[in-house]
Every structure is written in C-alpha cells, then in structure tokens.
Coordinates of C-alpha atoms and ligand atoms in Angstrom, one line a residue:
X14 CA -49.1 -28.8 16.4
X15 CA -46.4 -31.6 16.0
X16 CA -42.8 -31.3 17.2
X17 CA -41.9 -31.4 13.3
X18 CA -44.4 -28.9 12.3
X19 CA -43.4 -26.5 15.1
X20 CA -39.8 -26.5 13.7
X21 CA -41.1 -26.0 10.4
X22 CA -43.0 -23.0 11.5
X23 CA -41.0 -21.5 14.1
X24 CA -37.7 -21.8 12.7
X25 CA -38.2 -19.9 9.4
X26 CA -39.8 -17.1 11.6
X27 CA -36.9 -16.7 14.1
X28 CA -34.5 -16.5 11.0
X29 CA -36.9 -13.9 9.7
X30 CA -36.8 -12.1 13.0
X31 CA -33.2 -12.3 13.3
X32 CA -32.5 -11.3 9.8
X33 CA -34.6 -8.0 10.5
X34 CA -33.2 -7.3 13.6
X35 CA -29.8 -7.6 12.1
X36 CA -30.5 -5.4 9.2
X37 CA -31.8 -2.9 12.1
X38 CA -28.8 -3.0 13.6
X39 CA -26.8 -2.6 10.8
X40 CA -28.8 0.3 9.4
X41 CA -28.4 2.0 12.6
X42 CA -24.6 1.7 12.8
X43 CA -24.6 2.8 8.9
X44 CA -26.0 6.1 10.2
X45 CA -23.7 7.0 12.8
X46 CA -19.9 7.0 13.0
X47 CA -18.9 5.1 16.2
X48 CA -16.1 6.3 18.1
X49 CA -14.6 4.0 21.0
X50 CA -12.9 5.5 24.1
X51 CA -11.1 3.7 26.9
X52 CA -9.7 5.3 30.0
X53 CA -9.3 5.4 33.7
X54 CA -12.6 6.6 35.0
X55 CA -11.9 5.1 38.4
X56 CA -8.6 4.2 40.5
X57 CA -5.7 6.4 41.2
X58 CA -5.6 8.0 37.8
X59 CA -9.7 8.5 37.6
X60 CA -9.5 12.3 37.0
X61 CA -7.6 11.2 33.9
X62 CA -10.3 9.5 32.4
X63 CA -13.0 11.6 33.5
X64 CA -11.6 14.8 32.4
X65 CA -10.6 13.3 28.9
X66 CA -14.2 11.9 28.5
X67 CA -15.6 15.2 29.4
X68 CA -13.5 16.9 26.9
X69 CA -14.6 14.2 24.2
X70 CA -18.1 14.4 25.0
X71 CA -18.3 18.2 24.7
X72 CA -16.8 18.1 21.3
X73 CA -19.2 15.4 20.1
X74 CA -22.1 17.2 21.5
X75 CA -21.1 20.4 19.6
X76 CA -20.6 18.7 16.2
X77 CA -23.8 16.5 16.7
X78 CA -25.7 19.6 17.3
X79 CA -24.5 21.2 14.1
X80 CA -25.5 18.4 12.2
X81 CA -22.8 15.9 12.6
X82 CA -20.2 14.9 9.9
X83 CA -21.7 14.8 6.5
X84 CA -25.1 14.2 8.0
X85 CA -23.9 11.3 10.1
X86 CA -24.0 11.6 14.0
X87 CA -21.1 10.6 16.0
X88 CA -22.0 8.1 18.7
X89 CA -19.5 7.4 21.5
X90 CA -19.0 4.2 23.4
X91 CA -16.9 4.5 26.5
X92 CA -15.0 1.7 28.9
X93 CA -13.3 2.1 32.1
X94 CA -10.2 0.3 32.4
X95 CA -9.6 1.1 36.0
X96 CA -6.3 2.5 35.3
X97 CA -5.1 -1.0 34.5
X98 CA -3.2 -2.2 31.4
X99 CA -4.8 -5.7 31.2
X100 CA -8.2 -4.1 31.3
X101 CA -7.4 -1.6 28.4
X102 CA -6.5 -4.4 26.0
X103 CA -9.9 -6.1 26.9
X104 CA -11.6 -2.9 26.4
X105 CA -9.9 -2.1 22.9
X106 CA -10.5 -5.7 21.7
X107 CA -14.2 -5.3 22.8
X108 CA -14.9 -2.1 21.1
X109 CA -13.5 -3.4 18.0
X110 CA -14.9 -6.9 17.9
X111 CA -18.1 -6.5 19.6
X112 CA -18.9 -2.8 19.4
X113 CA -17.5 -2.4 15.8
X114 CA -16.3 1.1 16.2
X115 CA -14.8 3.0 13.3
X116 CA -12.2 4.8 15.4
X117 CA -10.7 4.7 19.0
X118 CA -9.7 7.6 21.5
X119 CA -7.6 6.6 24.1
X120 CA -5.5 6.1 26.5
X121 CA -4.0 9.0 28.6
X122 CA -1.2 6.9 30.3
X123 CA 1.7 5.8 28.2
X124 CA 1.8 2.1 29.6
X125 CA -2.0 1.7 28.8
X126 CA -1.5 3.0 25.4
X127 CA 1.2 1.0 24.8
X128 CA -0.7 -2.2 26.1
X129 CA -3.6 -1.5 23.9
X130 CA -2.4 0.0 20.7
X131 CA -1.0 -3.4 19.3
X132 CA -4.7 -4.5 19.3
X133 CA -5.9 -1.5 17.3
X134 CA -3.0 -1.8 14.8
X135 CA -3.7 -5.5 14.4
X136 CA -7.3 -4.8 13.5
X137 CA -6.3 -1.8 11.2
X138 CA -8.5 0.6 13.4
X139 CA -7.0 4.1 13.9
X140 CA -6.3 5.1 17.6
X141 CA -5.7 8.6 18.7
X142 CA -4.2 9.0 22.2
X143 CA -5.1 12.3 23.2
X144 CA -2.1 12.6 25.8
X145 CA 0.2 9.7 26.0
X146 CA 3.7 11.4 25.4
X147 CA 6.0 8.4 25.5
X148 CA 7.8 8.0 22.3
X149 CA 7.2 4.4 21.9
X150 CA 3.4 4.6 21.6
X151 CA 2.8 5.7 18.1
X152 CA 5.9 3.8 17.0
X153 CA 3.6 0.7 17.5
X154 CA 2.3 1.3 14.0
X155 CA 0.7 3.3 11.2
X156 CA -2.8 3.3 12.7
X157 CA -1.6 5.0 16.1
X158 CA -1.7 8.7 16.6
X159 CA -1.5 11.3 19.3
X160 CA -2.3 14.8 19.4
X161 CA 0.1 15.8 22.0
X162 CA 4.0 16.5 22.2
X163 CA 6.2 13.7 23.2
X164 CA 8.6 13.1 26.1
X165 CA 12.1 13.7 24.5
X166 CA 10.7 17.1 23.9
X167 CA 9.0 17.7 27.4
X168 CA 12.1 16.3 29.3
X169 CA 14.2 18.7 27.6
X170 CA 11.8 21.6 28.5
X171 CA 12.1 20.7 32.1
X172 CA 15.9 20.5 32.0
X173 CA 16.2 23.9 30.3
X174 CA 13.5 25.3 32.7
X175 CA 15.6 23.9 35.8
X176 CA 18.6 25.2 34.4
X177 CA 17.9 28.8 33.3
X178 CA 15.0 29.7 35.4
X179 CA 15.9 27.8 38.8
X180 CA 19.6 27.8 38.3
X181 CA 19.5 24.3 39.2
X182 CA 23.0 22.5 39.0
X183 CA 22.0 19.1 40.9
X184 CA 18.8 17.3 40.8
X185 CA 17.3 14.3 42.5
X186 CA 15.0 11.8 40.5
X187 CA 11.9 9.7 41.9
X188 CA 11.2 7.6 39.1
X189 CA 7.8 5.2 38.9
X190 CA 9.9 2.2 37.8
X191 CA 6.8 0.3 36.5
X192 CA 5.6 3.2 34.2
X193 CA 6.9 3.9 30.7
X194 CA 6.1 7.4 31.0
X195 CA 8.1 8.0 34.1
X196 CA 11.0 6.1 33.1
X197 CA 11.3 7.8 29.8
X198 CA 10.9 11.1 30.9
X199 CA 13.1 10.8 33.8
X200 CA 15.7 9.6 31.1
X201 CA 15.1 12.3 28.6
X202 CA 15.4 14.9 31.4
X203 CA 18.9 13.5 32.4
X204 CA 20.3 13.7 29.0
X205 CA 19.3 17.2 28.5
X206 CA 20.2 18.5 32.1
X207 CA 23.7 16.8 32.2
X208 CA 24.2 18.4 28.5
X209 CA 23.5 21.6 30.1
X210 CA 26.1 21.0 32.7
X211 CA 23.8 19.6 35.5
X212 CA 24.4 16.7 37.8
X213 CA 21.8 13.9 39.1
X214 CA 23.2 13.3 42.5
X215 CA 20.6 10.9 43.8
X216 CA 18.1 8.4 42.2
X217 CA 15.1 6.8 44.1
X218 CA 12.6 4.6 42.9
X219 CA 8.8 3.8 43.7
X220 CA 5.7 2.0 42.1
X221 CA 2.4 3.5 41.4
X222 CA -0.2 3.0 44.2
X223 CA 2.8 3.3 46.8
X224 CA 1.7 5.5 49.6
X225 CA 4.7 6.1 51.8
X226 CA 7.8 7.7 50.4
X227 CA 9.5 8.7 53.6
X228 CA 12.6 6.5 52.9
X229 CA 13.1 7.8 49.4
X230 CA 12.7 11.3 50.5
X231 CA 15.0 10.7 53.5
X232 CA 17.6 9.6 51.1
X233 CA 17.1 12.7 48.9
X234 CA 17.2 14.9 51.9
X235 CA 20.7 13.8 52.6
X236 CA 22.1 14.6 49.6
X237 CA 20.5 18.4 49.4
X238 CA 19.6 18.6 45.6
X239 CA 18.6 22.0 44.1
X240 CA 15.4 20.4 42.4
X241 CA 13.6 17.2 42.8
X242 CA 12.4 15.8 39.6
X243 CA 9.3 13.6 39.8
X244 CA 8.0 12.4 36.4
X245 CA 4.8 10.8 38.2
X246 CA 1.1 10.8 38.3
X247 CA -0.9 13.3 40.6
X248 CA -1.8 10.8 43.4
X249 CA 1.7 9.6 44.4
X250 CA 3.2 13.0 43.8
X251 CA 0.6 14.7 46.1
X252 CA 1.4 12.5 48.8
X253 CA 5.4 12.9 48.2
X254 CA 5.0 16.7 48.6
X255 CA 3.2 16.5 51.7
X256 CA 5.6 13.7 53.2
X257 CA 8.8 16.0 52.1
X258 CA 7.3 19.0 53.7
X259 CA 6.9 17.0 57.0
X260 CA 10.4 15.7 56.9
X261 CA 11.5 19.4 56.3
X262 CA 12.8 18.9 52.5
X263 CA 13.2 22.3 51.1
X264 CA 14.1 21.8 47.5
X265 CA 11.6 22.6 45.0
X266 CA 9.6 19.8 43.0
X267 CA 9.8 19.8 39.2
X268 CA 7.6 17.4 37.1
X269 CA 5.6 16.7 34.0
X270 CA 2.1 16.8 32.6
X271 CA 1.2 13.5 35.0
X272 CA 1.0 15.8 37.8
X273 CA -2.2 17.4 36.0
X274 CA -5.3 16.9 38.2
X275 CA -7.6 18.9 40.1
X276 CA -7.1 16.4 43.0
X277 CA -3.1 17.2 43.1
X278 CA -3.9 20.1 45.2
X279 CA -6.5 18.1 47.6
X280 CA -3.8 15.6 48.2
X281 CA -0.8 17.9 48.6
X282 CA -2.3 20.8 50.4
X283 CA -0.2 23.9 50.8
X284 CA 3.1 21.5 50.3
X285 CA 2.1 22.0 46.6
X286 CA 2.9 25.9 46.6
X287 CA 6.2 26.8 44.8
X288 CA 6.5 23.7 42.7
X289 CA 6.9 23.6 38.9
X290 CA 5.2 21.2 36.2
X291 CA 5.3 21.4 32.3
X292 CA 1.8 21.0 30.6
X293 CA 0.2 21.2 27.4
X294 CA -2.0 24.1 28.1
X295 CA -2.7 26.7 30.7
X296 CA -6.0 28.5 31.7
X297 CA -3.6 31.6 32.0
X298 CA -3.8 31.8 28.0
X299 CA -5.4 34.7 26.9
X300 CA -6.3 33.3 23.0
X301 CA -9.9 33.2 22.7
X302 CA -10.1 29.9 21.7
X303 CA -8.8 28.8 25.0
X304 CA -11.0 31.2 26.9
X305 CA -14.1 30.0 24.9
X306 CA -13.2 26.5 25.4
X307 CA -12.9 27.1 29.4
X308 CA -16.1 29.2 29.6
X309 CA -18.0 26.4 28.1
X310 CA -16.6 23.9 29.8
X311 CA -17.1 25.6 33.2
X312 CA -20.8 26.0 32.2
X313 CA -21.2 22.5 31.4
X314 CA -19.1 20.8 34.2
X315 CA -18.8 23.4 36.8
X316 CA -15.0 23.0 36.9
X317 CA -12.1 24.4 35.5
X318 CA -10.8 22.1 32.5
X319 CA -7.5 20.4 33.1
X320 CA -5.1 19.7 30.3
X321 CA -6.6 16.4 29.8
X322 CA -10.0 17.9 29.0
X323 CA -8.5 20.2 26.8
X324 CA -6.6 17.6 25.1
X325 CA -9.6 15.1 24.7
X326 CA -11.7 18.0 23.2
X327 CA -8.7 18.4 20.8
X328 CA -8.5 14.5 19.9
X329 CA -12.1 14.6 19.1
X330 CA -12.0 17.6 16.8
X331 CA -8.9 16.4 15.1
X332 CA -10.7 13.4 14.3
X333 CA -13.7 15.3 12.7
X334 CA -11.6 17.4 11.0
X335 CA -10.2 14.1 9.3
X336 CA -13.9 12.6 8.9
X337 CA -14.6 15.6 7.2
X338 CA -11.8 15.4 4.9
X339 CA -11.9 11.6 4.5
X340 CA -13.4 10.3 0.9
X341 CA -15.4 7.5 2.8
X342 CA -15.5 6.4 6.5
X343 CA -13.5 3.2 5.9
X344 CA -10.9 2.8 8.7
X345 CA -8.1 3.1 6.0
X346 CA -9.6 6.4 5.0
X347 CA -9.8 7.6 8.4
X348 CA -6.2 6.7 9.2
X349 CA -4.9 8.3 5.9
X350 CA -6.9 11.6 6.6
X351 CA -5.8 11.5 10.1
X352 CA -2.3 11.5 8.9
X353 CA -2.6 14.1 6.9
X354 CA -3.7 16.4 9.8
X355 CA -2.3 19.8 9.2
X356 CA -2.4 23.2 11.2
X357 CA -5.6 22.2 13.0
X358 CA -5.9 25.0 15.5
X359 CA -6.8 23.3 19.1
X360 CA -7.1 24.3 22.3
X361 CA -3.7 22.8 23.4
X362 CA -2.1 24.5 20.2
X363 CA -1.6 24.3 16.4
X364 CA -1.6 20.3 15.7
X365 CA 0.2 19.0 12.6
X366 CA 0.8 15.3 12.3
X367 CA 4.3 14.5 11.6
X368 CA 5.4 11.4 9.8
X369 CA 5.7 9.5 13.0
X370 CA 2.3 10.6 13.6
X371 CA 3.3 12.8 16.7
X372 CA 2.0 16.7 17.0
X373 CA 5.0 18.9 17.5
X374 CA 3.7 21.7 19.9
X375 CA 4.8 24.3 22.4
X376 CA 5.0 23.3 26.3
X377 CA 4.2 25.7 29.2
X378 CA 5.6 25.6 32.5
X379 CA 3.5 26.6 35.4
X380 CA 3.9 27.0 39.0
X381 CA 1.6 26.4 42.0
X382 CA 0.7 29.5 43.8
X383 CA -2.0 29.5 46.5
X384 CA -2.8 26.0 45.1
X385 CA -3.3 27.1 41.5
X386 CA -1.1 26.6 38.8
X387 CA 0.2 30.0 37.1
X388 CA 1.7 30.5 33.8
X389 CA 5.5 31.3 34.1
X390 CA 7.1 30.3 30.7
X391 CA 6.6 28.7 27.3
X392 CA 8.9 26.8 25.4
X393 CA 8.6 26.2 21.6
X394 CA 9.9 22.7 20.2
Ligands
LIG1322 N1 1.7 12.3 29.3 C1 1.3 11.2 30.2 C2 1.7 9.7 30.1 O1 2.1 9.4 29.0 C3 -0.2 11.2 30.5 C4 -0.7 12.5 30.9 C5 -1.0 13.5 30.1 C6 -1.2 12.6 32.2 C7 -1.3 14.8 30.2 C8 -1.6 13.9 32.7 C9 -1.8 14.9 31.8 O2 1.5 8.8 30.6

C-alpha cells in the first residue's frame, strides 16, 4: 500500500469509527439524566462530602430501582474538591464542559458554593446546594438553588435560644475570617442577640486549618462570657472545645450546622458535652419519614445519618420531583421546575422554593449529652 492509498483507506474508516463512537456515546447519554456532584470527600471537612454523597446515592438508587424518571435512569458523576474553592471551580467546569451534566448538586460549604456557582450560572446549568446557608449563594443567579434554610434565620435561632433558653446576657464570638459562612452567621447572630438585649463582649478570629486556639480562648476566658458562639466547622470546633476544657473555660459553646459531623465527638471527646448547635434535622424526630430514612441509611452504611446525609438525600429527591414535573429535560425546563418546587415533604422538613430559590424551614437546637446530640427545641421561621 502506498502512503496515499493508506490515507484514502484509513482516514474514512477512522471517521466512520469515530462517528459511530460519538453516536454510541450520544445514545448512551440520551438514555440517562446525568447529575454532577462536587464536594469535600477528603480534607478537614471530609465528612461533609462523604455524608452528602451517601444521601444522594441512596436517593438515586431508590429512584433507579423504581424505574427512573419517565423511563430514564439517573447517573451520578462525583468529584472531590478536597475542600478547596479553586478545586470546586475546576470540578464544576469539568462537569459541565466534559461530562455534559444536566444538573449539579453541591456544595456544602458556602464559600465553595459561592466560588463555583458563577460557572453553573454562566453555562445555565441548574445547581442545587443541599446545605450552603449563606444568603449570597443563591443570589448569584436564577440557576442556583438550595434546599436548606439560610443564615439570617439560623443566626436568629441561635440568638433566641441563647437568650430565652440559656438566659445568656453576654457572648464571645470566635470567627473563621476566611469562611463566608462563619462571618455571615456571626453577623446575623450578633444582630439578633443585641436586639434582644445581649452584648458581644469579646471577638476572636481564626482561619480554617488552624490547630491551636489557646491564645483566643485565653482572651475569651478573661472576659467570662455566658456563651461562646462559634460558627465554624467540626474539625476546628472540636479542637477548640478540647483546648477550652484544658484551660478551665466553663462557658457553654453554641454554634450552627457546621458542627455537624460524626467526627466532632471523636475530636472534642467529653469536652463536647453540654454544648448546643442548631441543625437541619434530628434523629430524635419521631416522624415516620425521618425514622424510615434513618433505618434505611443505617442498613446501607452502618452509620447514623448526619444532617448532611439527610440534606443530600432531600436535594436529590427535590431534583427528581422537578424532573417528573418538567415538560422535557432541557436545562431551562429543569430550572423552571425546580423554581416551582412546592410543599415537597423531605426528611429535613417541607420544602418550598421561595422567589430567591431558598427553602424556608424550621431549625432544631440540639445539645450534646454523652457525646450524642439530643433534641431540645424546634424554632419555626
Ligand atoms: N451551612 C454550612 C455552610 O454554609 C455548611 C453545613 C451545612 C455544614 C450542614 C454542616 C451541616 O457553610
């Protein structure tokens, strides 16, 4: 064979092979609805990503086992962002431009959702955050949704609880200055707490990844506040509680959903006991929908589901509800159907999307007793 005849023979062949490959791929993607997920599967917030993934996985498996959505199976593609904002941008870009996903679920942490949401918005791919509570997340655009409450509410829940239940008059703040969640929640707490007559008497800062908080805790101890409000994530919060106990600090810690992790009790040890957090759900809830979820999750993963698992599960099922109502599976139709989500009965409460694409739901306050968080009070929006 001459070089020319080789080209004549192989090039068209290669084109035919490539074309049939493309159409096979296309056909395959047409039979499924592809959901992209990005989250912290590793790093200091690893349980956030892992629990969320498990919740999503459980929901998708159940839907697929029952035949999928209008005959189409759901396919999940997940990326680990190692708990980093830059990696979140990379992951969402890849999900959209390489994997051609129809919709995205993520992230947990508000700073990471805020970093990646502009990409989803720019490409007009609907994104649902299961658990980012900072108000700015969904404000990024009309393709960005969440199935959880937001921090103006969560901050006020903690302030009301501190004032009414704990009779706190003074509070210390310990804020992660690099976290949108931490800064925002501290701010919303302060507004309500001071409006109720309370006083912030000391404020200290840290950055996620820090491991030694003795200087901040010593400064707080000197002021003797009634409560120490820490709107942080579990790894740092666990270390703080432990170090506070070592320093002989007696004040009770209060904080938000960011504490939620099976690792918190491991890190803090008995120093956890007595402290309070607000959260999206409690395993003490006797609602059969909640108990059924806990039972199935435990059977599958041999672990009690945390709030992230419940929110991941709800995010996936809110999406399925929207897909069932959508006239077709274009991204615009999925977006419109998500926006019309109404009275969806989730594990974490009844979910209705408001005009800012946020869910308005009650919060619970739970207290650590013998290393397990127990229900104390439910606060309605
Ligand atoms: N609400 C937190 C944030 O916005 C994330 C979080 C939700 C963490 C629920 C734990 C449990 O950053």
